[in-house]
mmCIF file of C-alpha atoms in Angstrom:
data_model
loop_
_atom_site.group_PDB
_atom_site.id
_atom_site.type_symbol
_atom_site.label_atom_id
_atom_site.label_comp_id
_atom_site.label_asym_id
_atom_site.label_seq_id
_atom_site.Cartn_x
_atom_site.Cartn_y
_atom_site.Cartn_z
ATOM 1 C CA ASN A 1137 0.103 -0.138 0.030
ATOM 2 C CA ASP A 1138 1.725 3.494 -0.932
ATOM 3 C CA PHE A 1139 1.438 6.578 0.895
ATOM 4 C CA GLU A 1140 -1.591 8.513 -1.496
ATOM 5 C CA PRO A 1141 -1.983 10.968 -3.251
ATOM 6 C CA VAL A 1142 1.799 11.642 -4.922
ATOM 7 C CA VAL A 1143 1.858 15.457 -4.735
ATOM 8 C CA THR A 1144 4.532 17.508 -6.764
ATOM 9 C CA ALA A 1145 5.392 21.308 -6.245
ATOM 10 C CA SER A 1146 8.037 23.424 -6.757
ATOM 11 C CA SER A 1147 9.071 27.052 -6.091
ATOM 12 C CA THR A 1148 11.115 29.714 -7.858
ATOM 13 C CA ASN A 1149 11.455 31.639 -4.506
ATOM 14 C CA PRO A 1150 13.842 30.450 -1.149
ATOM 15 C CA VAL A 1151 11.506 27.704 0.611
ATOM 16 C CA SER A 1152 11.419 28.963 4.014
ATOM 17 C CA PRO A 1153 11.548 25.870 6.927
ATOM 18 C CA SER A 1154 9.411 27.793 8.954
ATOM 19 C CA GLU A 1155 6.537 27.257 6.674
ATOM 20 C CA SER A 1156 7.172 24.510 5.100
ATOM 21 C CA ALA A 1157 8.436 21.875 7.804
ATOM 22 C CA PRO A 1158 7.752 19.584 8.602
ATOM 23 C CA CYS A 1159 5.084 17.640 7.116
ATOM 24 C CA SER A 1160 3.596 14.089 7.928
ATOM 25 C CA LEU A 1161 2.404 11.350 5.600
ATOM 26 C CA TYR A 1162 -0.268 8.902 6.908
ATOM 27 C CA LYS A 1163 -1.718 5.755 6.169
ATOM 28 C CA VAL A 1164 -4.370 4.415 8.846
ATOM 29 C CA ASP A 1165 -6.635 1.204 9.554
ATOM 30 C CA LEU A 1166 -5.197 -0.958 7.256
ATOM 31 C CA ASP A 1167 -6.299 -4.694 7.943
ATOM 32 C CA LEU A 1168 -4.412 -6.564 5.164
ATOM 33 C CA ASP A 1169 -7.753 -8.259 3.993
ATOM 34 C CA GLU A 1170 -5.405 -8.601 0.724
ATOM 35 C CA LEU A 1171 -3.368 -10.846 2.283
ATOM 36 C CA ARG A 1172 -6.356 -12.745 2.920
ATOM 37 C CA ALA A 1173 -5.581 -12.385 7.326
ATOM 38 C CA PRO A 1174 -8.096 -12.413 9.104
ATOM 39 C CA LEU A 1175 -9.983 -9.057 10.611
ATOM 40 C CA ARG A 1176 -10.126 -10.842 14.252
ATOM 41 C CA GLY A 1177 -6.904 -12.058 13.602
ATOM 42 C CA TYR A 1178 -3.405 -9.883 15.325
ATOM 43 C CA LYS A 1179 -1.410 -8.438 13.285
ATOM 44 C CA VAL A 1180 2.137 -7.809 14.180
ATOM 45 C CA VAL A 1181 4.671 -5.239 12.584
ATOM 46 C CA ARG A 1182 8.411 -6.695 12.657
ATOM 47 C CA SER A 1183 9.757 -4.810 10.304
ATOM 48 C CA LEU A 1184 9.401 -1.527 8.107
ATOM 49 C CA TYR A 1185 10.987 -1.085 4.594
ATOM 50 C CA PRO A 1186 10.738 2.419 3.753
ATOM 51 C CA GLU A 1187 11.432 2.957 -0.419
ATOM 52 C CA GLY A 1188 12.290 5.901 -0.658
ATOM 53 C CA ARG A 1189 15.191 8.714 -1.018
ATOM 54 C CA PHE A 1190 15.940 11.841 1.329
ATOM 55 C CA SER A 1191 17.875 14.274 -0.103
ATOM 56 C CA GLY A 1192 17.690 16.530 2.952
ATOM 57 C CA THR A 1193 19.785 16.363 6.226
ATOM 58 C CA GLN A 1194 16.734 15.734 8.847
ATOM 59 C CA PRO A 1195 15.869 11.972 8.573
ATOM 60 C CA SER A 1196 12.747 10.735 8.531
ATOM 61 C CA THR A 1197 10.646 9.040 11.715
ATOM 62 C CA PHE A 1198 8.337 6.586 11.032
ATOM 63 C CA THR A 1199 5.897 5.228 13.587
ATOM 64 C CA VAL A 1200 3.498 2.801 13.659
ATOM 65 C CA GLY A 1201 -0.008 3.088 14.623
ATOM 66 C CA ILE A 1202 -1.941 0.455 15.999
ATOM 67 C CA LYS A 1203 -5.820 -0.028 17.434
ATOM 68 C CA THR A 1204 -8.178 -3.181 18.150
ATOM 69 C CA TYR A 1205 -11.914 -2.049 17.198
ATOM 70 C CA PRO A 1206 -12.633 0.560 14.187
ATOM 71 C CA ASN A 1207 -14.005 3.162 16.430
ATOM 72 C CA GLU A 1208 -11.104 3.532 19.013
ATOM 73 C CA ALA A 1209 -7.967 6.002 19.262
ATOM 74 C CA ILE A 1210 -5.040 4.676 16.945
ATOM 75 C CA PHE A 1211 -2.471 4.362 19.485
ATOM 76 C CA TRP A 1212 0.683 5.247 18.420
ATOM 77 C CA GLU A 1213 4.253 3.463 19.639
ATOM 78 C CA ASN A 1214 7.176 5.659 19.385
ATOM 79 C CA GLY A 1215 8.830 6.565 16.176
ATOM 80 C CA GLN A 1216 12.007 5.480 14.828
ATOM 81 C CA THR A 1217 14.660 7.537 12.617
ATOM 82 C CA PHE A 1218 15.279 7.110 8.786
ATOM 83 C CA ASP A 1219 17.457 9.173 7.002
ATOM 84 C CA GLY A 1220 18.421 5.462 4.075
ATOM 85 C CA LEU A 1221 21.741 5.844 4.501
ATOM 86 C CA SER A 1222 22.902 3.570 7.506
ATOM 87 C CA LEU A 1223 19.618 1.470 7.967
ATOM 88 C CA TYR A 1224 17.932 -0.269 5.393
ATOM 89 C CA LYS A 1225 14.804 -0.858 7.305
ATOM 90 C CA LEU A 1226 13.282 -0.456 10.953
ATOM 91 C CA ASP A 1227 12.345 -2.731 13.373
ATOM 92 C CA PHE A 1228 9.111 -2.810 15.534
ATOM 93 C CA ASN A 1229 6.764 -5.522 17.411
ATOM 94 C CA HIS A 1230 3.551 -3.616 17.318
ATOM 95 C CA GLY A 1231 0.654 -5.613 16.696
ATOM 96 C CA GLY A 1232 -3.067 -4.935 16.590
ATOM 97 C CA ARG A 1233 -6.615 -5.524 14.570
ATOM 98 C CA TYR A 1234 -5.430 -2.720 12.272
ATOM 99 C CA LEU A 1235 -2.433 -1.242 11.858
ATOM 100 C CA SER A 1236 -1.549 2.775 10.850
ATOM 101 C CA PHE A 1237 1.524 3.901 9.800
ATOM 102 C CA LYS A 1238 2.876 7.972 9.668
ATOM 103 C CA MET A 1239 6.542 9.886 8.030
ATOM 104 C CA ASP A 1240 7.431 12.869 9.309
ATOM 105 C CA TYR A 1241 9.948 14.689 7.354
ATOM 106 C CA ASN A 1242 11.585 17.912 8.893
ATOM 107 C CA ASP A 1243 13.563 19.074 6.564
ATOM 108 C CA VAL A 1244 12.700 21.638 2.902
ATOM 109 C CA GLN A 1245 15.182 19.326 1.101
ATOM 110 C CA PRO A 1246 13.423 16.828 -1.375
ATOM 111 C CA PHE A 1247 11.966 13.898 -0.691
ATOM 112 C CA ASN A 1248 10.291 10.758 -2.563
ATOM 113 C CA LEU A 1249 8.715 7.580 -0.737
ATOM 114 C CA SER A 1250 7.428 5.344 -2.789
ATOM 115 C CA GLY A 1251 6.297 2.887 -0.965
ATOM 116 C CA ILE A 1252 6.908 0.504 2.203
ATOM 117 C CA ASP A 1253 6.984 -2.880 2.220
ATOM 118 C CA LEU A 1254 5.921 -5.083 5.493
ATOM 119 C CA ASP A 1255 6.809 -8.279 7.623
ATOM 120 C CA VAL A 1256 4.045 -8.658 9.186
ATOM 121 C CA LEU A 1257 3.429 -11.693 11.290
ATOM 122 C CA LEU A 1258 -0.062 -13.062 11.346
ATOM 123 C CA LEU A 1259 -1.363 -14.008 14.938
ATOM 124 C CA GLY A 1260 -4.593 -15.893 16.552
ATOM 125 C CA GLU A 1261 -7.172 -14.701 16.649
ATOM 126 C CA ARG A 1262 -9.249 -13.346 19.896
#
């Protein structure tokens, strides 16, 4: 699942960090139906593999969110920084019925995030 929508913007004027940073991208309430994961089963995110390029000097932060019921608030775990140079994956151990992901980027330099690969463990039902 890719982040949507894809937005491209450019400016001929100088960019002010106070006016353009930070930015956040979210993908929320994934139930992994495409994997034939039963909705009542728990999915544990073990690792994220961000697919993209980050040209800024500030690392991005990836966070996993979980929830058990559709109407409850997402519980966001602690985020982990990613620069694409020293790491190729981020290790987590968070699970629930519905998964969410967030990327925070605190730089004004271009970045490209085409998707995130997941290492997910499907557990029994409750």
